[in-house]
PDB file of C-alpha atoms in Angstrom:
ATOM      1  CA  MET A  19     105.818 119.594 -93.176  1.00 76.00           C
ATOM      2  CA  SER A  20     104.558 123.061 -94.138  1.00 92.00           C
ATOM      3  CA  ARG A  21     102.660 125.968 -92.769  1.00 98.00           C
ATOM      4  CA  ILE A  22     100.379 128.065 -95.483  1.00 98.00           C
ATOM      5  CA  LEU A  23      97.773 130.616 -94.780  1.00 98.00           C
ATOM      6  CA  ALA A  24      94.817 130.816 -97.230  1.00 98.00           C
ATOM      7  CA  ILE A  25      92.217 133.927 -97.846  1.00 98.00           C
ATOM      8  CA  ASP A  26      89.749 134.543 -99.833  1.00 98.00           C
ATOM      9  CA  THR A  27      87.113 137.706-100.402  1.00 97.00           C
ATOM     10  CA  ALA A  28      86.325 137.116-104.201  1.00 97.00           C
ATOM     11  CA  THR A  29      82.593 136.456-103.452  1.00 97.00           C
ATOM     12  CA  GLU A  30      79.817 137.289-100.752  1.00 96.00           C
ATOM     13  CA  ALA A  31      81.735 134.831 -98.579  1.00 97.00           C
ATOM     14  CA  CYS A  32      84.882 136.101 -96.566  1.00 98.00           C
ATOM     15  CA  SER A  33      87.217 133.413 -95.406  1.00 98.00           C
ATOM     16  CA  ALA A  34      90.813 132.555 -94.220  1.00 98.00           C
ATOM     17  CA  ALA A  35      92.301 129.167 -93.395  1.00 98.00           C
ATOM     18  CA  LEU A  36      95.472 127.706 -92.101  1.00 98.00           C
ATOM     19  CA  TRP A  37      97.501 124.396 -93.086  1.00 98.00           C
ATOM     20  CA  GLN A  38      99.898 123.097 -90.438  1.00 96.00           C
ATOM     21  CA  ASP A  39     101.399 119.858 -91.025  1.00 90.00           C
ATOM     22  CA  GLY A  40      98.012 118.407 -92.318  1.00 91.00           C
ATOM     23  CA  ALA A  41      95.708 120.254 -89.587  1.00 96.00           C
ATOM     24  CA  VAL A  42      93.317 123.127 -90.912  1.00 98.00           C
ATOM     25  CA  LEU A  43      91.996 125.858 -88.931  1.00 98.00           C
ATOM     26  CA  SER A  44      89.477 127.771 -90.842  1.00 98.00           C
ATOM     27  CA  ARG A  45      87.055 130.918 -90.438  1.00 98.00           C
ATOM     28  CA  TYR A  46      84.116 131.459 -93.003  1.00 98.00           C
ATOM     29  CA  GLN A  47      81.473 134.298 -92.845  1.00 97.00           C
ATOM     30  CA  VAL A  48      79.084 135.227 -95.657  1.00 96.00           C
ATOM     31  CA  ALA A  49      79.068 139.066 -95.342  1.00 93.00           C
ATOM     32  CA  PRO A  50      79.069 140.896 -98.792  1.00 87.00           C
ATOM     33  CA  ARG A  51      79.898 144.060 -97.390  1.00 86.00           C
ATOM     34  CA  GLY A  52      82.239 143.168 -94.425  1.00 91.00           C
ATOM     35  CA  HIS A  53      85.325 141.673 -96.176  1.00 95.00           C
ATOM     36  CA  THR A  54      87.695 144.533 -95.135  1.00 94.00           C
ATOM     37  CA  ASP A  55      86.628 144.552 -91.723  1.00 96.00           C
ATOM     38  CA  LEU A  56      86.539 140.469 -91.557  1.00 97.00           C
ATOM     39  CA  ILE A  57      89.624 139.249 -93.159  1.00 98.00           C
ATOM     40  CA  LEU A  58      92.838 140.377 -91.105  1.00 98.00           C
ATOM     41  CA  PRO A  59      90.805 139.705 -87.605  1.00 98.00           C
ATOM     42  CA  MET A  60      90.215 136.178 -89.237  1.00 98.00           C
ATOM     43  CA  VAL A  61      93.994 135.777 -89.918  1.00 98.00           C
ATOM     44  CA  ALA A  62      94.916 137.099 -86.480  1.00 98.00           C
ATOM     45  CA  GLU A  63      92.657 134.614 -84.791  1.00 98.00           C
ATOM     46  CA  LEU A  64      94.062 131.523 -86.833  1.00 98.00           C
ATOM     47  CA  LEU A  65      97.655 132.806 -85.967  1.00 98.00           C
ATOM     48  CA  ALA A  66      96.763 133.199 -82.425  1.00 98.00           C
ATOM     49  CA  GLU A  67      94.966 129.887 -82.076  1.00 97.00           C
ATOM     50  CA  SER A  68      97.867 128.271 -83.842  1.00 97.00           C
ATOM     51  CA  GLU A  69     100.639 130.093 -81.537  1.00 96.00           C
ATOM     52  CA  LEU A  70     102.206 131.049 -85.165  1.00 97.00           C
ATOM     53  CA  SER A  71     103.442 134.393 -86.513  1.00 97.00           C
ATOM     54  CA  LEU A  72     103.517 135.145 -90.175  1.00 97.00           C
ATOM     55  CA  GLN A  73     107.325 134.649 -90.166  1.00 97.00           C
ATOM     56  CA  ASP A  74     106.366 131.067 -89.119  1.00 97.00           C
ATOM     57  CA  LEU A  75     104.732 130.460 -92.387  1.00 98.00           C
ATOM     58  CA  ASP A  76     105.909 128.881 -95.738  1.00 98.00           C
ATOM     59  CA  GLY A  77     103.726 130.571 -98.006  1.00 98.00           C
ATOM     60  CA  LEU A  78     100.156 132.594 -98.388  1.00 98.00           C
ATOM     61  CA  ALA A  79      97.510 131.211-100.674  1.00 98.00           C
ATOM     62  CA  PHE A  80      94.953 133.548-102.399  1.00 98.00           C
ATOM     63  CA  GLY A  81      91.698 133.491-104.476  1.00 98.00           C
ATOM     64  CA  ARG A  82      93.192 134.787-107.595  1.00 98.00           C
ATOM     65  CA  GLY A  83      89.464 135.059-109.169  1.00 97.00           C
ATOM     66  CA  PRO A  84      87.451 134.870-110.801  1.00 97.00           C
ATOM     67  CA  GLY A  85      84.726 136.777-108.834  1.00 96.00           C
ATOM     68  CA  SER A  86      83.623 140.220-107.848  1.00 94.00           C
ATOM     69  CA  PHE A  87      86.224 142.677-109.031  1.00 93.00           C
ATOM     70  CA  THR A  88      86.286 144.622-105.649  1.00 94.00           C
ATOM     71  CA  GLY A  89      86.463 141.218-103.605  1.00 96.00           C
ATOM     72  CA  VAL A  90      89.249 139.822-105.900  1.00 96.00           C
ATOM     73  CA  ARG A  91      91.036 143.182-105.449  1.00 95.00           C
ATOM     74  CA  ILE A  92      90.878 142.881-101.741  1.00 97.00           C
ATOM     75  CA  THR A  93      92.151 139.495-101.439  1.00 98.00           C
ATOM     76  CA  LEU A  94      95.264 140.467-103.745  1.00 97.00           C
ATOM     77  CA  GLY A  95      95.883 143.573-101.718  1.00 97.00           C
ATOM     78  CA  VAL A  96      95.861 141.843 -98.207  1.00 98.00           C
ATOM     79  CA  ALA A  97      97.621 139.168 -99.560  1.00 98.00           C
ATOM     80  CA  GLN A  98     100.367 141.178-100.778  1.00 98.00           C
ATOM     81  CA  GLY A  99     100.753 143.324 -97.802  1.00 97.00           C
ATOM     82  CA  LEU A 100     101.191 140.288 -95.329  1.00 97.00           C
ATOM     83  CA  ALA A 101     103.684 138.542 -97.779  1.00 97.00           C
ATOM     84  CA  PHE A 102     105.897 141.914 -97.950  1.00 95.00           C
ATOM     85  CA  GLY A 103     106.030 141.995 -94.501  1.00 89.00           C
ATOM     86  CA  ALA A 104     106.857 138.369 -93.905  1.00 96.00           C
ATOM     87  CA  ASN A 105     108.794 137.650 -97.044  1.00 95.00           C
ATOM     88  CA  LEU A 106     106.265 134.958 -98.044  1.00 97.00           C
ATOM     89  CA  PRO A 107     105.753 133.477-101.576  1.00 98.00           C
ATOM     90  CA  LEU A 108     102.228 133.871-102.827  1.00 98.00           C
ATOM     91  CA  LEU A 109     100.193 131.029-104.201  1.00 98.00           C
ATOM     92  CA  GLY A 110      97.322 132.057-106.389  1.00 98.00           C
ATOM     93  CA  VAL A 111      94.215 129.484-106.708  1.00 98.00           C
ATOM     94  CA  SER A 112      91.091 129.785-108.817  1.00 98.00           C
ATOM     95  CA  ASN A 113      88.077 130.378-107.299  1.00 98.00           C
ATOM     96  CA  LEU A 114      86.541 128.285-109.634  1.00 98.00           C
ATOM     97  CA  GLN A 115      88.626 125.280-108.834  1.00 98.00           C
ATOM     98  CA  ALA A 116      88.186 126.140-105.066  1.00 98.00           C
ATOM     99  CA  LEU A 117      84.347 125.742-105.475  1.00 98.00           C
ATOM    100  CA  ALA A 118      85.039 122.418-106.912  1.00 98.00           C
ATOM    101  CA  GLN A 119      87.499 121.307-104.180  1.00 98.00           C
ATOM    102  CA  GLY A 120      84.815 122.361-101.724  1.00 98.00           C
ATOM    103  CA  ALA A 121      82.189 120.305-103.654  1.00 98.00           C
ATOM    104  CA  HIS A 122      84.423 117.303-103.111  1.00 98.00           C
ATOM    105  CA  ARG A 123      84.831 118.034 -99.417  1.00 97.00           C
ATOM    106  CA  VAL A 124      81.278 118.633 -98.504  1.00 97.00           C
ATOM    107  CA  CYS A 125      79.245 116.685-101.343  1.00 96.00           C
ATOM    108  CA  GLY A 126      81.715 113.866-102.173  1.00 97.00           C
ATOM    109  CA  ALA A 127      81.813 115.242-105.927  1.00 97.00           C
ATOM    110  CA  GLU A 128      84.312 113.458-108.122  1.00 97.00           C
ATOM    111  CA  GLN A 129      83.177 115.577-111.272  1.00 96.00           C
ATOM    112  CA  ALA A 130      82.290 119.222-110.924  1.00 97.00           C
ATOM    113  CA  LEU A 131      80.897 122.184-112.862  1.00 98.00           C
ATOM    114  CA  SER A 132      81.551 125.498-110.774  1.00 98.00           C
ATOM    115  CA  ALA A 133      79.611 128.442-111.505  1.00 98.00           C
ATOM    116  CA  ILE A 134      79.891 131.774-110.104  1.00 98.00           C
ATOM    117  CA  ASP A 135      77.303 134.497-110.573  1.00 97.00           C
ATOM    118  CA  ALA A 136      79.320 137.289-112.547  1.00 96.00           C
ATOM    119  CA  ARG A 137      76.583 139.870-112.481  1.00 93.00           C
ATOM    120  CA  MET A 138      75.785 141.624-115.907  1.00 93.00           C
ATOM    121  CA  GLY A 139      73.959 138.711-116.927  1.00 96.00           C
ATOM    122  CA  GLU A 140      77.136 136.242-117.045  1.00 97.00           C
ATOM    123  CA  ILE A 141      78.543 133.429-114.944  1.00 97.00           C
ATOM    124  CA  TYR A 142      82.046 132.464-114.679  1.00 98.00           C
ATOM    125  CA  VAL A 143      82.005 128.780-115.229  1.00 97.00           C
ATOM    126  CA  GLY A 144      84.493 125.736-115.377  1.00 97.00           C
ATOM    127  CA  GLY A 145      84.523 121.766-115.057  1.00 97.00           C
ATOM    128  CA  PHE A 146      86.642 119.806-112.843  1.00 98.00           C
ATOM    129  CA  ALA A 147      87.502 116.348-112.026  1.00 97.00           C
ATOM    130  CA  PHE A 148      88.930 114.656-108.917  1.00 97.00           C
ATOM    131  CA  LYS A 149      92.381 113.081-109.507  1.00 97.00           C
ATOM    132  CA  GLN A 150      95.123 112.502-106.720  1.00 94.00           C
ATOM    133  CA  GLY A 151      93.517 114.554-104.069  1.00 95.00           C
ATOM    134  CA  LEU A 152      92.956 117.510-106.316  1.00 98.00           C
ATOM    135  CA  MET A 153      90.017 119.016-108.467  1.00 98.00           C
ATOM    136  CA  VAL A 154      91.998 119.586-112.035  1.00 97.00           C
ATOM    137  CA  GLU A 155      90.700 121.616-114.970  1.00 96.00           C
ATOM    138  CA  HIS A 156      88.510 119.517-117.375  1.00 94.00           C
ATOM    139  CA  TRP A 157      86.539 122.156-119.132  1.00 94.00           C
ATOM    140  CA  PRO A 158      88.148 125.252-119.461  1.00 95.00           C
ATOM    141  CA  GLU A 159      87.236 128.407-117.331  1.00 96.00           C
ATOM    142  CA  GLN A 160      85.272 130.981-119.225  1.00 96.00           C
ATOM    143  CA  VAL A 161      82.948 134.158-118.526  1.00 97.00           C
ATOM    144  CA  LEU A 162      79.685 133.368-120.538  1.00 96.00           C
ATOM    145  CA  THR A 163      75.828 134.362-120.704  1.00 97.00           C
ATOM    146  CA  PRO A 164      73.882 131.283-119.352  1.00 97.00           C
ATOM    147  CA  GLU A 165      72.334 130.982-122.681  1.00 97.00           C
ATOM    148  CA  ARG A 166      75.629 130.766-124.459  1.00 96.00           C
ATOM    149  CA  PHE A 167      76.878 128.340-121.914  1.00 96.00           C
ATOM    150  CA  LEU A 168      73.886 126.203-122.528  1.00 97.00           C
ATOM    151  CA  GLU A 169      74.152 126.441-126.325  1.00 96.00           C
ATOM    152  CA  GLN A 170      77.685 125.261-126.129  1.00 92.00           C
ATOM    153  CA  THR A 171      77.279 122.362-123.675  1.00 93.00           C
ATOM    154  CA  GLN A 172      74.143 120.491-125.434  1.00 93.00           C
ATOM    155  CA  GLN A 173      75.976 117.512-125.355  1.00 91.00           C
ATOM    156  CA  ASP A 174      77.927 117.893-121.804  1.00 92.00           C
ATOM    157  CA  HIS A 175      76.674 116.504-118.490  1.00 93.00           C
ATOM    158  CA  TRP A 176      78.511 116.721-114.985  1.00 96.00           C
ATOM    159  CA  ASN A 177      77.661 114.537-111.907  1.00 96.00           C
ATOM    160  CA  ASP A 178      77.676 117.788-109.497  1.00 97.00           C
ATOM    161  CA  GLY A 179      77.326 121.279-109.888  1.00 98.00           C
ATOM    162  CA  VAL A 180      78.572 124.061-107.633  1.00 98.00           C
ATOM    163  CA  GLY A 181      78.222 127.945-106.652  1.00 98.00           C
ATOM    164  CA  SER A 182      76.076 130.860-106.928  1.00 97.00           C
ATOM    165  CA  GLY A 183      75.274 130.685-110.551  1.00 97.00           C
ATOM    166  CA  PHE A 184      73.082 127.572-109.991  1.00 97.00           C
ATOM    167  CA  VAL A 185      71.016 129.918-107.540  1.00 96.00           C
ATOM    168  CA  THR A 186      70.980 132.784-109.923  1.00 97.00           C
ATOM    169  CA  TYR A 187      70.217 130.869-113.261  1.00 98.00           C
ATOM    170  CA  PRO A 188      68.641 127.333-112.230  1.00 97.00           C
ATOM    171  CA  ALA A 189      68.646 126.367-115.615  1.00 97.00           C
ATOM    172  CA  LEU A 190      72.200 125.433-115.440  1.00 97.00           C
ATOM    173  CA  ALA A 191      71.065 122.689-113.451  1.00 97.00           C
ATOM    174  CA  THR A 192      70.084 120.872-116.584  1.00 96.00           C
ATOM    175  CA  ARG A 193      73.709 120.264-117.043  1.00 96.00           C
ATOM    176  CA  VAL A 194      74.620 118.221-113.744  1.00 97.00           C
ATOM    177  CA  ASN A 195      72.778 115.333-111.971  1.00 97.00           C
ATOM    178  CA  THR A 196      72.905 117.218-108.317  1.00 97.00           C
ATOM    179  CA  VAL A 197      73.638 120.837-107.219  1.00 97.00           C
ATOM    180  CA  CYS A 198      75.998 120.955-104.030  1.00 97.00           C
ATOM    181  CA  GLU A 199      73.455 123.560-102.283  1.00 94.00           C
ATOM    182  CA  ALA A 200      75.172 123.278 -99.051  1.00 92.00           C
ATOM    183  CA  HIS A 201      78.446 125.017-100.653  1.00 92.00           C
ATOM    184  CA  PRO A 202      77.465 128.277-102.787  1.00 95.00           C
ATOM    185  CA  TYR A 203      80.569 130.277-102.099  1.00 97.00           C
ATOM    186  CA  PRO A 204      84.652 129.353-102.220  1.00 98.00           C
ATOM    187  CA  ASP A 205      85.974 128.749 -98.952  1.00 98.00           C
ATOM    188  CA  ALA A 206      89.610 129.667 -98.239  1.00 98.00           C
ATOM    189  CA  GLN A 207      90.135 126.011 -96.667  1.00 98.00           C
ATOM    190  CA  ASP A 208      89.489 124.680-100.366  1.00 98.00           C
ATOM    191  CA  LEU A 209      92.421 126.706-101.768  1.00 98.00           C
ATOM    192  CA  LEU A 210      95.041 124.795 -99.726  1.00 98.00           C
ATOM    193  CA  PRO A 211      95.193 121.694-101.586  1.00 98.00           C
ATOM    194  CA  GLN A 212      95.950 123.336-104.794  1.00 98.00           C
ATOM    195  CA  ALA A 213      98.234 125.843-102.803  1.00 98.00           C
ATOM    196  CA  LEU A 214     100.262 123.099-100.956  1.00 97.00           C
ATOM    197  CA  ALA A 215     100.927 121.496-104.700  1.00 97.00           C
ATOM    198  CA  LEU A 216     102.085 124.811-105.947  1.00 98.00           C
ATOM    199  CA  TYR A 217     104.293 125.330-103.007  1.00 97.00           C
ATOM    200  CA  GLN A 218     105.733 122.099-103.333  1.00 96.00           C
ATOM    201  CA  ALA A 219     106.518 122.304-106.938  1.00 97.00           C
ATOM    202  CA  GLY A 220     108.401 125.816-106.287  1.00 97.00           C
ATOM    203  CA  LEU A 221     105.685 127.679-108.045  1.00 97.00           C
ATOM    204  CA  GLY A 222     105.051 130.348-105.633  1.00 97.00           C
ATOM    205  CA  VAL A 223     105.606 134.053-106.701  1.00 98.00           C
ATOM    206  CA  ASP A 224     107.000 137.120-105.103  1.00 97.00           C
ATOM    207  CA  ALA A 225     104.140 139.581-103.810  1.00 97.00           C
ATOM    208  CA  ALA A 226     104.812 142.197-106.334  1.00 96.00           C
ATOM    209  CA  ASP A 227     104.504 139.613-109.086  1.00 97.00           C
ATOM    210  CA  ALA A 228     101.032 138.060-108.056  1.00 97.00           C
ATOM    211  CA  GLN A 229      98.099 138.701-110.578  1.00 95.00           C
ATOM    212  CA  PRO A 230      94.476 138.713-110.186  1.00 96.00           C
ATOM    213  CA  VAL A 231      92.322 136.706-113.046  1.00 95.00           C
ATOM    214  CA  TYR A 232      89.518 138.355-113.822  1.00 93.00           C
ATOM    215  CA  LEU A 233      88.205 136.281-117.222  1.00 92.00           C
ATOM    216  CA  ARG A 234      86.419 139.178-118.610  1.00 83.00           C
ATOM    217  CA  ASP A 235      88.804 140.669-121.236  1.00 65.00           C
ATOM    218  CA  THR A 236      87.354 144.248-120.470  1.00 47.00           C
ATOM    219  CA  VAL A 237      87.067 145.128-116.841  1.00 43.00           C
ATOM    220  CA  THR A 238      83.475 147.138-116.798  1.00 40.00           C
ATOM    221  CA  TRP A 239      82.119 147.036-113.420  1.00 37.00           C
ATOM    222  CA  GLN A 240      79.045 148.705-112.082  1.00 37.00           C
ATOM    223  CA  LYS A 241      78.619 148.318-108.013  1.00 37.00           C
ATOM    224  CA  LEU A 242      75.537 146.466-107.253  1.00 34.00           C
ATOM    225  CA  PRO A 243      73.504 146.469-104.112  1.00 36.00           C
ATOM    226  CA  GLY A 244      74.808 143.820-101.671  1.00 40.00           C
ATOM    227  CA  ARG A 245      78.169 143.498-103.247  1.00 36.00           C
ATOM    228  CA  GLU A 246      81.540 144.639-102.373  1.00 37.00           C
TER     229      GLU A 246
END
């Protein structure tokens, strides 16, 4: 039995979820500028509803990226602060993997191409296949221009597509049969399956050692309207 809290603010959506012995509680809201105001109250609500404290948890999962640079930093900072106080291991989960996991949960996807709008004319993209309860990486996570991605994947095709990249760049849909339109952003509850697997394998890390994943080699960021 285990109890794991998950948080994510890496994209336009802000979310938190709690796994308690197989039961899941979650909070989710699309609020591009509200992450810092929303995430801690979401955590507090989940703990109160479950009648738990942070000290009762076994681990804390966070969306490690890729995503908005500021959003990823908020996630990591909040996760580290909570984990330090309660002496919890941190479990970093890819936001692209979480998107694919959500596509399985929401749309029944068995194979998914995840694409997040990376701004500056690029996408974060990765391919995943469902195996033994988890969406596992099948095509490596990268940051590419949509044009470059389409050039590299002329012979490739996925059953399902998921993520904001398909909204911003409709041409990506030529590489999939169906786009899971009901699930454009990662949701913290979809971090939980991978986080649980990491925890059970003893792969949690100390709060001080947790790291974000940006995918871009050089973090050159320009604040854009509507983004954290």
